[in-house]
Amino acid sequence: MQLIKDLNTFSAIRSGLEGEIGLVPTMGFLHEGHKALIRRARMECSILFVTIFVNPTQFAPGEDLDTYPRNLPGDLRICEELEVDFVFAPDSFSILYPEGFCTFVECKIGLPGTNPKSEGAFRPHFFRGVATVVAKLFNIVKPSKAYFGQKDAQQCSVVQRMVVDLNLNVEIIIVPTVREADGLAMSSRNAYLTKEERERATILYQMLQRAKELYLKGITVIDRIREEMESLARQVDGFHLHYVSICDPKTFIEYENEIPPSDTLVCVAGTLGKARLIDNIRLN
Ligand code: AMP
């Protein structure tokens, strides 16, 4: 495995490579969720790149850019074990955002005004930052396949939309969410949770399971499902619910009244202590 830190080295290496090139973009502090993406990509691609870059443009001022957990030596050990070929880990923001940088990719789905119950509405920088860095990584790595986690369902939809809208020649592969034994979706930000908060953090999973149970019982009235989910959230000390969204997974347009027979995504987000947690489930 080779660690690459700068763009000149990267392009020299990349220009000599041919084959099915896979990319797993990450912000590092790798866990079993990331490992599932890497394993899947390893099976499907002859050459595998993992990128590790805490992307500043997807954080708003005051968010956790400076404190985001980092552990490059540990991440490299994991990548080595999983037989990654190349890790691209720029060691300064300026490698991807040189002085004067002012061009962004803006995907309008999920922005305020489209759905007030989305990551885009709660974190206005987020989708623009994600779309921009992913477009840049696609241009740098030139992968034929790129792997993303269902855990960040809205992010997946933004990337899929961007690939269609900008005619990017990359196949997007979505890997199911990897969970702890008690259902909590794995996330680098789980490291912010205290022991007590960690126990309570299963609330997101419980809310989603409740939605699924009701749906499987034939209950499709959205207010009823939402109320039950919100009532569970209220029972957990210190949990501040940001939203319950019951929407079309491609557009995030919120369904009203009844859950339709078409695809339905239920997303929840909230904070517990210092951690902002998100999770989602598909109903049908
Ligand atoms: P991050 O490092 O948090 O930006 O995540 C990098 C990639 O790993 C994204 O595509 C995430 O959706 C994916 N990912 C993060 N957590 C999980 C998880 N628990 N299960 C599956 N994929 C995940």
PDB file of C-alpha atoms and ligand atoms in Angstrom:
ATOM      1  CA  MET A   1       0.000   0.000   0.000  1.00  0.00           C
ATOM      2  CA  GLN A   2       1.220   3.453  -0.832  1.00  0.00           C
ATOM      3  CA  LEU A   3       0.389   6.664   1.049  1.00  0.00           C
ATOM      4  CA  ILE A   4       0.117   9.717  -1.180  1.00  0.00           C
ATOM      5  CA  LYS A   5      -0.041  13.200   0.296  1.00  0.00           C
ATOM      6  CA  ASP A   6       0.246  15.598  -2.614  1.00  0.00           C
ATOM      7  CA  LEU A   7      -1.305  16.068  -6.027  1.00  0.00           C
ATOM      8  CA  ASN A   8       1.871  15.890  -8.116  1.00  0.00           C
ATOM      9  CA  THR A   9       2.756  12.465  -6.767  1.00  0.00           C
ATOM     10  CA  PHE A  10      -0.867  11.463  -7.154  1.00  0.00           C
ATOM     11  CA  SER A  11      -1.101  12.320 -10.840  1.00  0.00           C
ATOM     12  CA  ALA A  12       2.251  10.696 -11.611  1.00  0.00           C
ATOM     13  CA  ILE A  13       1.000   7.447 -10.049  1.00  0.00           C
ATOM     14  CA  ARG A  14      -2.505   7.669 -11.465  1.00  0.00           C
ATOM     15  CA  SER A  15      -1.324   8.184 -15.041  1.00  0.00           C
ATOM     16  CA  GLY A  16       0.328   4.749 -15.008  1.00  0.00           C
ATOM     17  CA  LEU A  17      -2.768   2.879 -13.811  1.00  0.00           C
ATOM     18  CA  GLU A  18      -5.397   1.039 -15.813  1.00  0.00           C
ATOM     19  CA  GLY A  19      -8.252  -1.261 -14.828  1.00  0.00           C
ATOM     20  CA  GLU A  20     -11.376  -1.103 -12.671  1.00  0.00           C
ATOM     21  CA  ILE A  21     -10.495   1.741 -10.337  1.00  0.00           C
ATOM     22  CA  GLY A  22     -12.465   1.990  -7.101  1.00  0.00           C
ATOM     23  CA  LEU A  23     -12.692   4.969  -4.747  1.00  0.00           C
ATOM     24  CA  VAL A  24     -13.845   5.061  -1.132  1.00  0.00           C
ATOM     25  CA  PRO A  25     -13.904   8.694   0.033  1.00  0.00           C
ATOM     26  CA  THR A  26     -13.730   9.145   3.820  1.00  0.00           C
ATOM     27  CA  MET A  27     -12.911  11.682   6.496  1.00  0.00           C
ATOM     28  CA  GLY A  28     -10.886   9.058   8.373  1.00  0.00           C
ATOM     29  CA  PHE A  29     -11.124   7.716  11.950  1.00  0.00           C
ATOM     30  CA  LEU A  30     -12.143   4.528  10.213  1.00  0.00           C
ATOM     31  CA  HIS A  31     -14.611   2.089  11.763  1.00  0.00           C
ATOM     32  CA  GLU A  32     -16.556  -0.993  10.675  1.00  0.00           C
ATOM     33  CA  GLY A  33     -18.867   1.145   8.503  1.00  0.00           C
ATOM     34  CA  HIS A  34     -15.939   2.410   6.441  1.00  0.00           C
ATOM     35  CA  LYS A  35     -14.478  -1.096   6.417  1.00  0.00           C
ATOM     36  CA  ALA A  36     -17.658  -2.465   4.815  1.00  0.00           C
ATOM     37  CA  LEU A  37     -17.254   0.025   1.958  1.00  0.00           C
ATOM     38  CA  ILE A  38     -13.575  -0.828   1.550  1.00  0.00           C
ATOM     39  CA  ARG A  39     -14.223  -4.593   1.596  1.00  0.00           C
ATOM     40  CA  ARG A  40     -16.952  -4.290  -1.018  1.00  0.00           C
ATOM     41  CA  ALA A  41     -14.747  -2.088  -3.211  1.00  0.00           C
ATOM     42  CA  ARG A  42     -11.823  -4.490  -2.807  1.00  0.00           C
ATOM     43  CA  MET A  43     -13.971  -7.341  -4.130  1.00  0.00           C
ATOM     44  CA  GLU A  44     -15.152  -5.363  -7.145  1.00  0.00           C
ATOM     45  CA  CYS A  45     -12.133  -3.335  -8.256  1.00  0.00           C
ATOM     46  CA  SER A  46      -8.638  -4.196  -9.425  1.00  0.00           C
ATOM     47  CA  ILE A  47      -7.147  -0.965  -8.048  1.00  0.00           C
ATOM     48  CA  LEU A  48      -8.471   0.576  -4.857  1.00  0.00           C
ATOM     49  CA  PHE A  49      -8.048   4.129  -3.579  1.00  0.00           C
ATOM     50  CA  VAL A  50      -9.185   5.293  -0.162  1.00  0.00           C
ATOM     51  CA  THR A  51      -9.108   9.025   0.479  1.00  0.00           C
ATOM     52  CA  ILE A  52      -8.816  10.443   3.985  1.00  0.00           C
ATOM     53  CA  PHE A  53      -9.558  14.140   4.166  1.00  0.00           C
ATOM     54  CA  VAL A  54     -11.574  16.094   6.718  1.00  0.00           C
ATOM     55  CA  ASN A  55     -13.232  18.392   4.221  1.00  0.00           C
ATOM     56  CA  PRO A  56     -13.462  21.945   5.586  1.00  0.00           C
ATOM     57  CA  THR A  57     -16.082  23.172   3.118  1.00  0.00           C
ATOM     58  CA  GLN A  58     -18.763  20.878   4.495  1.00  0.00           C
ATOM     59  CA  PHE A  59     -18.437  22.322   8.006  1.00  0.00           C
ATOM     60  CA  ALA A  60     -20.091  25.606   8.965  1.00  0.00           C
ATOM     61  CA  PRO A  61     -18.230  28.029  11.264  1.00  0.00           C
ATOM     62  CA  GLY A  62     -18.735  26.793  14.818  1.00  0.00           C
ATOM     63  CA  GLU A  63     -19.167  23.146  13.774  1.00  0.00           C
ATOM     64  CA  ASP A  64     -16.638  20.462  14.739  1.00  0.00           C
ATOM     65  CA  LEU A  65     -13.989  20.839  11.984  1.00  0.00           C
ATOM     66  CA  ASP A  66     -11.163  21.370  14.510  1.00  0.00           C
ATOM     67  CA  THR A  67     -12.224  18.661  16.916  1.00  0.00           C
ATOM     68  CA  TYR A  68     -13.321  16.057  14.344  1.00  0.00           C
ATOM     69  CA  PRO A  69     -11.626  12.799  15.449  1.00  0.00           C
ATOM     70  CA  ARG A  70      -8.474  11.924  13.530  1.00  0.00           C
ATOM     71  CA  ASN A  71      -6.111   8.932  13.664  1.00  0.00           C
ATOM     72  CA  LEU A  72      -4.073   8.595  10.480  1.00  0.00           C
ATOM     73  CA  PRO A  73      -1.697   5.858  11.771  1.00  0.00           C
ATOM     74  CA  GLY A  74      -4.679   3.712  12.849  1.00  0.00           C
ATOM     75  CA  ASP A  75      -6.471   4.370   9.554  1.00  0.00           C
ATOM     76  CA  LEU A  76      -3.406   3.336   7.579  1.00  0.00           C
ATOM     77  CA  ARG A  77      -3.164   0.084   9.527  1.00  0.00           C
ATOM     78  CA  ILE A  78      -6.805  -0.684   8.695  1.00  0.00           C
ATOM     79  CA  CYS A  79      -6.309   0.140   5.005  1.00  0.00           C
ATOM     80  CA  GLU A  80      -3.230  -2.047   4.884  1.00  0.00           C
ATOM     81  CA  GLU A  81      -5.125  -4.971   6.464  1.00  0.00           C
ATOM     82  CA  LEU A  82      -7.919  -4.561   3.935  1.00  0.00           C
ATOM     83  CA  GLU A  83      -5.448  -4.560   1.049  1.00  0.00           C
ATOM     84  CA  VAL A  84      -6.082  -1.043  -0.151  1.00  0.00           C
ATOM     85  CA  ASP A  85      -3.622  -0.104  -2.913  1.00  0.00           C
ATOM     86  CA  PHE A  86      -3.398   3.655  -2.389  1.00  0.00           C
ATOM     87  CA  VAL A  87      -4.395   6.007   0.403  1.00  0.00           C
ATOM     88  CA  PHE A  88      -4.633   9.658  -0.595  1.00  0.00           C
ATOM     89  CA  ALA A  89      -4.427  11.735   2.586  1.00  0.00           C
ATOM     90  CA  PRO A  90      -3.574  15.369   1.840  1.00  0.00           C
ATOM     91  CA  ASP A  91      -1.927  16.798   4.957  1.00  0.00           C
ATOM     92  CA  SER A  92      -3.214  20.322   4.529  1.00  0.00           C
ATOM     93  CA  PHE A  93      -6.516  21.828   3.427  1.00  0.00           C
ATOM     94  CA  SER A  94      -4.691  23.949   0.833  1.00  0.00           C
ATOM     95  CA  ILE A  95      -3.820  20.884  -1.252  1.00  0.00           C
ATOM     96  CA  LEU A  96      -7.457  20.584  -2.282  1.00  0.00           C
ATOM     97  CA  TYR A  97      -8.407  24.224  -1.675  1.00  0.00           C
ATOM     98  CA  PRO A  98      -5.546  26.392  -2.966  1.00  0.00           C
ATOM     99  CA  GLU A  99      -5.514  30.114  -2.299  1.00  0.00           C
ATOM    100  CA  GLY A 100      -8.205  31.849  -4.323  1.00  0.00           C
ATOM    101  CA  PHE A 101     -10.458  28.774  -4.466  1.00  0.00           C
ATOM    102  CA  CYS A 102     -13.975  29.970  -5.304  1.00  0.00           C
ATOM    103  CA  THR A 103     -15.743  27.362  -7.449  1.00  0.00           C
ATOM    104  CA  PHE A 104     -18.381  25.152  -5.855  1.00  0.00           C
ATOM    105  CA  VAL A 105     -20.812  22.465  -6.947  1.00  0.00           C
ATOM    106  CA  GLU A 106     -24.256  23.208  -5.611  1.00  0.00           C
ATOM    107  CA  CYS A 107     -26.908  20.542  -5.699  1.00  0.00           C
ATOM    108  CA  LYS A 108     -30.271  22.098  -4.922  1.00  0.00           C
ATOM    109  CA  ILE A 109     -31.918  19.021  -3.439  1.00  0.00           C
ATOM    110  CA  GLY A 110     -31.996  19.188   0.313  1.00  0.00           C
ATOM    111  CA  LEU A 111     -31.397  22.926   0.490  1.00  0.00           C
ATOM    112  CA  PRO A 112     -33.612  25.097   2.692  1.00  0.00           C
ATOM    113  CA  GLY A 113     -36.834  25.762   0.886  1.00  0.00           C
ATOM    114  CA  THR A 114     -36.866  22.269  -0.607  1.00  0.00           C
ATOM    115  CA  ASN A 115     -37.251  20.394   2.634  1.00  0.00           C
ATOM    116  CA  PRO A 116     -36.876  22.078   6.029  1.00  0.00           C
ATOM    117  CA  LYS A 117     -36.332  18.634   7.533  1.00  0.00           C
ATOM    118  CA  SER A 118     -33.038  17.750   5.866  1.00  0.00           C
ATOM    119  CA  GLU A 119     -29.309  17.915   6.487  1.00  0.00           C
ATOM    120  CA  GLY A 120     -29.171  20.687   3.889  1.00  0.00           C
ATOM    121  CA  ALA A 121     -31.562  22.794   5.926  1.00  0.00           C
ATOM    122  CA  PHE A 122     -29.854  22.160   9.278  1.00  0.00           C
ATOM    123  CA  ARG A 123     -26.329  22.410   7.876  1.00  0.00           C
ATOM    124  CA  PRO A 124     -26.530  24.883   4.983  1.00  0.00           C
ATOM    125  CA  HIS A 125     -22.861  24.383   3.996  1.00  0.00           C
ATOM    126  CA  PHE A 126     -23.044  20.644   4.036  1.00  0.00           C
ATOM    127  CA  PHE A 127     -24.274  19.491   0.631  1.00  0.00           C
ATOM    128  CA  ARG A 128     -22.329  22.138  -1.255  1.00  0.00           C
ATOM    129  CA  GLY A 129     -19.164  21.080   0.553  1.00  0.00           C
ATOM    130  CA  VAL A 130     -19.818  17.385  -0.032  1.00  0.00           C
ATOM    131  CA  ALA A 131     -20.707  17.798  -3.724  1.00  0.00           C
ATOM    132  CA  THR A 132     -17.652  19.988  -4.294  1.00  0.00           C
ATOM    133  CA  VAL A 133     -15.123  17.697  -2.636  1.00  0.00           C
ATOM    134  CA  VAL A 134     -16.609  14.556  -4.190  1.00  0.00           C
ATOM    135  CA  ALA A 135     -16.517  16.164  -7.659  1.00  0.00           C
ATOM    136  CA  LYS A 136     -12.888  17.125  -7.049  1.00  0.00           C
ATOM    137  CA  LEU A 137     -11.977  13.615  -5.860  1.00  0.00           C
ATOM    138  CA  PHE A 138     -13.707  12.113  -8.904  1.00  0.00           C
ATOM    139  CA  ASN A 139     -11.635  14.384 -11.161  1.00  0.00           C
ATOM    140  CA  ILE A 140      -8.398  13.578  -9.341  1.00  0.00           C
ATOM    141  CA  VAL A 141      -8.835   9.816  -8.874  1.00  0.00           C
ATOM    142  CA  LYS A 142     -10.932   9.191 -12.033  1.00  0.00           C
ATOM    143  CA  PRO A 143     -12.569   6.080 -10.548  1.00  0.00           C
ATOM    144  CA  SER A 144     -14.948   3.850 -12.446  1.00  0.00           C
ATOM    145  CA  LYS A 145     -16.790   3.014  -9.205  1.00  0.00           C
ATOM    146  CA  ALA A 146     -17.202   5.000  -5.988  1.00  0.00           C
ATOM    147  CA  TYR A 147     -18.609   3.653  -2.738  1.00  0.00           C
ATOM    148  CA  PHE A 148     -20.835   5.505  -0.266  1.00  0.00           C
ATOM    149  CA  GLY A 149     -22.729   4.454   2.868  1.00  0.00           C
ATOM    150  CA  GLN A 150     -26.512   4.290   3.167  1.00  0.00           C
ATOM    151  CA  LYS A 151     -26.054   5.762   6.637  1.00  0.00           C
ATOM    152  CA  ASP A 152     -25.675   9.153   4.944  1.00  0.00           C
ATOM    153  CA  ALA A 153     -28.701   8.629   2.707  1.00  0.00           C
ATOM    154  CA  GLN A 154     -29.164  12.271   1.788  1.00  0.00           C
ATOM    155  CA  GLN A 155     -25.479  12.562   0.902  1.00  0.00           C
ATOM    156  CA  CYS A 156     -25.889   9.514  -1.375  1.00  0.00           C
ATOM    157  CA  SER A 157     -28.808  11.198  -3.170  1.00  0.00           C
ATOM    158  CA  VAL A 158     -26.829  14.409  -3.656  1.00  0.00           C
ATOM    159  CA  VAL A 159     -23.885  12.479  -5.134  1.00  0.00           C
ATOM    160  CA  GLN A 160     -26.153  10.406  -7.390  1.00  0.00           C
ATOM    161  CA  ARG A 161     -27.933  13.538  -8.610  1.00  0.00           C
ATOM    162  CA  MET A 162     -24.624  15.313  -9.237  1.00  0.00           C
ATOM    163  CA  VAL A 163     -23.288  12.372 -11.269  1.00  0.00           C
ATOM    164  CA  VAL A 164     -26.362  12.499 -13.519  1.00  0.00           C
ATOM    165  CA  ASP A 165     -26.520  16.290 -13.779  1.00  0.00           C
ATOM    166  CA  LEU A 166     -22.815  16.782 -14.519  1.00  0.00           C
ATOM    167  CA  ASN A 167     -22.436  13.681 -16.747  1.00  0.00           C
ATOM    168  CA  LEU A 168     -19.761  12.220 -14.504  1.00  0.00           C
ATOM    169  CA  ASN A 169     -18.684   8.805 -15.628  1.00  0.00           C
ATOM    170  CA  VAL A 170     -18.672   7.058 -12.242  1.00  0.00           C
ATOM    171  CA  GLU A 171     -20.866   4.238 -10.985  1.00  0.00           C
ATOM    172  CA  ILE A 172     -22.125   5.008  -7.475  1.00  0.00           C
ATOM    173  CA  ILE A 173     -22.440   2.009  -5.184  1.00  0.00           C
ATOM    174  CA  ILE A 174     -24.382   2.330  -1.940  1.00  0.00           C
ATOM    175  CA  VAL A 175     -23.404   0.012   0.911  1.00  0.00           C
ATOM    176  CA  PRO A 176     -25.873  -0.827   3.740  1.00  0.00           C
ATOM    177  CA  THR A 177     -25.457   0.822   7.146  1.00  0.00           C
ATOM    178  CA  VAL A 178     -23.248  -1.028   9.608  1.00  0.00           C
ATOM    179  CA  ARG A 179     -24.554  -0.909  13.175  1.00  0.00           C
ATOM    180  CA  GLU A 180     -23.357  -1.662  16.677  1.00  0.00           C
ATOM    181  CA  ALA A 181     -24.985  -4.680  18.350  1.00  0.00           C
ATOM    182  CA  ASP A 182     -27.648  -2.422  19.929  1.00  0.00           C
ATOM    183  CA  GLY A 183     -28.543  -0.794  16.605  1.00  0.00           C
ATOM    184  CA  LEU A 184     -26.578   2.465  16.830  1.00  0.00           C
ATOM    185  CA  ALA A 185     -25.248   3.315  13.370  1.00  0.00           C
ATOM    186  CA  MET A 186     -21.461   3.411  13.439  1.00  0.00           C
ATOM    187  CA  SER A 187     -20.058   6.895  13.018  1.00  0.00           C
ATOM    188  CA  SER A 188     -16.754   8.621  13.704  1.00  0.00           C
ATOM    189  CA  ARG A 189     -18.752  11.161  15.716  1.00  0.00           C
ATOM    190  CA  ASN A 190     -19.894   8.443  18.164  1.00  0.00           C
ATOM    191  CA  ALA A 191     -16.474   9.055  19.757  1.00  0.00           C
ATOM    192  CA  TYR A 192     -17.917  12.300  21.206  1.00  0.00           C
ATOM    193  CA  LEU A 193     -20.476  10.376  23.296  1.00  0.00           C
ATOM    194  CA  THR A 194     -19.918   9.860  27.036  1.00  0.00           C
ATOM    195  CA  LYS A 195     -20.681   6.386  28.412  1.00  0.00           C
ATOM    196  CA  GLU A 196     -24.186   7.453  29.482  1.00  0.00           C
ATOM    197  CA  GLU A 197     -24.891   9.217  26.204  1.00  0.00           C
ATOM    198  CA  ARG A 198     -23.687   6.172  24.285  1.00  0.00           C
ATOM    199  CA  GLU A 199     -26.375   4.070  26.008  1.00  0.00           C
ATOM    200  CA  ARG A 200     -29.049   6.627  25.139  1.00  0.00           C
ATOM    201  CA  ALA A 201     -27.821   7.037  21.558  1.00  0.00           C
ATOM    202  CA  THR A 202     -29.846   4.018  20.424  1.00  0.00           C
ATOM    203  CA  ILE A 203     -32.839   6.371  20.414  1.00  0.00           C
ATOM    204  CA  LEU A 204     -32.406   7.090  16.692  1.00  0.00           C
ATOM    205  CA  TYR A 205     -32.517   3.396  15.839  1.00  0.00           C
ATOM    206  CA  GLN A 206     -35.489   2.837  18.162  1.00  0.00           C
ATOM    207  CA  MET A 207     -37.409   5.654  16.479  1.00  0.00           C
ATOM    208  CA  LEU A 208     -36.722   4.191  13.042  1.00  0.00           C
ATOM    209  CA  GLN A 209     -37.690   0.707  14.176  1.00  0.00           C
ATOM    210  CA  ARG A 210     -40.938   2.090  15.580  1.00  0.00           C
ATOM    211  CA  ALA A 211     -41.710   3.696  12.211  1.00  0.00           C
ATOM    212  CA  LYS A 212     -41.058   0.412  10.452  1.00  0.00           C
ATOM    213  CA  GLU A 213     -43.177  -1.580  12.926  1.00  0.00           C
ATOM    214  CA  LEU A 214     -46.121   0.777  12.470  1.00  0.00           C
ATOM    215  CA  TYR A 215     -45.748   0.675   8.708  1.00  0.00           C
ATOM    216  CA  LEU A 216     -45.629  -3.125   8.702  1.00  0.00           C
ATOM    217  CA  LYS A 217     -48.831  -3.142  10.782  1.00  0.00           C
ATOM    218  CA  GLY A 218     -50.474  -1.243   7.958  1.00  0.00           C
ATOM    219  CA  ILE A 219     -50.326   2.234   9.508  1.00  0.00           C
ATOM    220  CA  THR A 220     -49.523   4.744   6.795  1.00  0.00           C
ATOM    221  CA  VAL A 221     -50.823   7.988   8.346  1.00  0.00           C
ATOM    222  CA  ILE A 222     -47.729  10.151   8.525  1.00  0.00           C
ATOM    223  CA  ASP A 223     -48.802  12.286  11.510  1.00  0.00           C
ATOM    224  CA  ARG A 224     -49.383   9.148  13.573  1.00  0.00           C
ATOM    225  CA  ILE A 225     -45.959   7.698  12.734  1.00  0.00           C
ATOM    226  CA  ARG A 226     -44.215  11.017  13.281  1.00  0.00           C
ATOM    227  CA  GLU A 227     -45.967  11.548  16.640  1.00  0.00           C
ATOM    228  CA  GLU A 228     -44.917   8.143  17.938  1.00  0.00           C
ATOM    229  CA  MET A 229     -41.339   8.724  16.861  1.00  0.00           C
ATOM    230  CA  GLU A 230     -41.216  12.190  18.429  1.00  0.00           C
ATOM    231  CA  SER A 231     -42.742  10.912  21.630  1.00  0.00           C
ATOM    232  CA  LEU A 232     -39.941   8.314  21.938  1.00  0.00           C
ATOM    233  CA  ALA A 233     -37.387  11.091  21.370  1.00  0.00           C
ATOM    234  CA  ARG A 234     -38.897  13.210  24.147  1.00  0.00           C
ATOM    235  CA  GLN A 235     -38.337  10.394  26.641  1.00  0.00           C
ATOM    236  CA  VAL A 236     -34.551  10.518  26.245  1.00  0.00           C
ATOM    237  CA  ASP A 237     -32.730  12.979  28.501  1.00  0.00           C
ATOM    238  CA  GLY A 238     -30.472  15.354  26.638  1.00  0.00           C
ATOM    239  CA  PHE A 239     -31.542  14.286  23.160  1.00  0.00           C
ATOM    240  CA  HIS A 240     -32.465  17.265  20.974  1.00  0.00           C
ATOM    241  CA  LEU A 241     -34.341  16.105  17.934  1.00  0.00           C
ATOM    242  CA  HIS A 242     -33.580  18.143  14.804  1.00  0.00           C
ATOM    243  CA  TYR A 243     -36.031  16.462  12.490  1.00  0.00           C
ATOM    244  CA  VAL A 244     -37.998  13.396  11.507  1.00  0.00           C
ATOM    245  CA  SER A 245     -38.261  13.369   7.727  1.00  0.00           C
ATOM    246  CA  ILE A 246     -40.529  10.985   5.826  1.00  0.00           C
ATOM    247  CA  CYS A 247     -39.697  11.644   2.228  1.00  0.00           C
ATOM    248  CA  ASP A 248     -38.921  10.571  -1.308  1.00  0.00           C
ATOM    249  CA  PRO A 249     -35.338   9.219  -1.130  1.00  0.00           C
ATOM    250  CA  LYS A 250     -34.289  10.808  -4.413  1.00  0.00           C
ATOM    251  CA  THR A 251     -35.638  14.337  -3.988  1.00  0.00           C
ATOM    252  CA  PHE A 252     -36.169  14.550  -0.195  1.00  0.00           C
ATOM    253  CA  ILE A 253     -39.569  15.995  -0.930  1.00  0.00           C
ATOM    254  CA  GLU A 254     -41.545  15.434   2.244  1.00  0.00           C
ATOM    255  CA  TYR A 255     -44.569  13.186   1.918  1.00  0.00           C
ATOM    256  CA  GLU A 256     -47.795  14.544   3.320  1.00  0.00           C
ATOM    257  CA  ASN A 257     -50.747  12.713   4.885  1.00  0.00           C
ATOM    258  CA  GLU A 258     -50.106   9.089   3.838  1.00  0.00           C
ATOM    259  CA  ILE A 259     -47.012   7.052   3.051  1.00  0.00           C
ATOM    260  CA  PRO A 260     -47.274   6.270  -0.673  1.00  0.00           C
ATOM    261  CA  PRO A 261     -46.593   2.821  -2.164  1.00  0.00           C
ATOM    262  CA  SER A 262     -43.402   4.219  -3.774  1.00  0.00           C
ATOM    263  CA  ASP A 263     -39.975   4.365  -2.093  1.00  0.00           C
ATOM    264  CA  THR A 264     -40.025   6.002   1.306  1.00  0.00           C
ATOM    265  CA  LEU A 265     -37.045   7.118   3.355  1.00  0.00           C
ATOM    266  CA  VAL A 266     -37.367   7.941   7.032  1.00  0.00           C
ATOM    267  CA  CYS A 267     -34.497  10.061   8.359  1.00  0.00           C
ATOM    268  CA  VAL A 268     -33.830  11.249  11.882  1.00  0.00           C
ATOM    269  CA  ALA A 269     -31.208  13.637  13.190  1.00  0.00           C
ATOM    270  CA  GLY A 270     -30.456  15.180  16.546  1.00  0.00           C
ATOM    271  CA  THR A 271     -27.813  15.992  19.089  1.00  0.00           C
ATOM    272  CA  LEU A 272     -26.839  14.164  22.221  1.00  0.00           C
ATOM    273  CA  GLY A 273     -24.168  16.006  24.194  1.00  0.00           C
ATOM    274  CA  LYS A 274     -21.497  17.061  21.726  1.00  0.00           C
ATOM    275  CA  ALA A 275     -22.471  14.526  19.060  1.00  0.00           C
ATOM    276  CA  ARG A 276     -24.798  15.241  16.170  1.00  0.00           C
ATOM    277  CA  LEU A 277     -26.227  11.897  15.099  1.00  0.00           C
ATOM    278  CA  ILE A 278     -28.144  10.925  11.969  1.00  0.00           C
ATOM    279  CA  ASP A 279     -29.731   7.686  10.823  1.00  0.00           C
ATOM    280  CA  ASN A 280     -32.319   6.457   8.350  1.00  0.00           C
ATOM    281  CA  ILE A 281     -34.337   3.482   7.201  1.00  0.00           C
ATOM    282  CA  ARG A 282     -36.201   2.576   4.018  1.00  0.00           C
ATOM    283  CA  LEU A 283     -39.809   1.568   4.553  1.00  0.00           C
ATOM    284  CA  ASN A 284     -40.596  -0.019   1.211  1.00  0.00           C
TER     285      ASN A 284
HETATM  286  P1  AMP B   1     -17.237   9.761   6.678  1.00  0.00           P
HETATM  287  O1  AMP B   1     -15.824   9.411   6.971  1.00  0.00           O
HETATM  288  O2  AMP B   1     -18.108   9.842   7.897  1.00  0.00           O
HETATM  289  O3  AMP B   1     -17.385  10.946   5.762  1.00  0.00           O
HETATM  290  O4  AMP B   1     -17.839   8.531   5.877  1.00  0.00           O
HETATM  291  C1  AMP B   1     -17.212   8.048   4.709  1.00  0.00           C
HETATM  292  C2  AMP B   1     -18.142   7.076   4.032  1.00  0.00           C
HETATM  293  O5  AMP B   1     -18.430   6.001   4.918  1.00  0.00           O
HETATM  294  C3  AMP B   1     -19.493   7.722   3.668  1.00  0.00           C
HETATM  295  O6  AMP B   1     -19.898   7.241   2.396  1.00  0.00           O
HETATM  296  C4  AMP B   1     -20.385   7.223   4.752  1.00  0.00           C
HETATM  297  O7  AMP B   1     -21.755   7.149   4.382  1.00  0.00           O
HETATM  298  C5  AMP B   1     -19.825   5.841   5.005  1.00  0.00           C
HETATM  299  N1  AMP B   1     -20.225   5.381   6.334  1.00  0.00           N
HETATM  300  C6  AMP B   1     -20.059   6.037   7.515  1.00  0.00           C
HETATM  301  N2  AMP B   1     -20.607   5.336   8.528  1.00  0.00           N
HETATM  302  C7  AMP B   1     -21.152   4.224   7.982  1.00  0.00           C
HETATM  303  C8  AMP B   1     -21.883   3.107   8.503  1.00  0.00           C
HETATM  304  N3  AMP B   1     -22.156   2.988   9.789  1.00  0.00           N
HETATM  305  N4  AMP B   1     -22.281   2.156   7.650  1.00  0.00           N
HETATM  306  C9  AMP B   1     -22.006   2.262   6.301  1.00  0.00           C
HETATM  307  N5  AMP B   1     -21.323   3.280   5.758  1.00  0.00           N
HETATM  308  C10 AMP B   1     -20.901   4.254   6.580  1.00  0.00           C
END
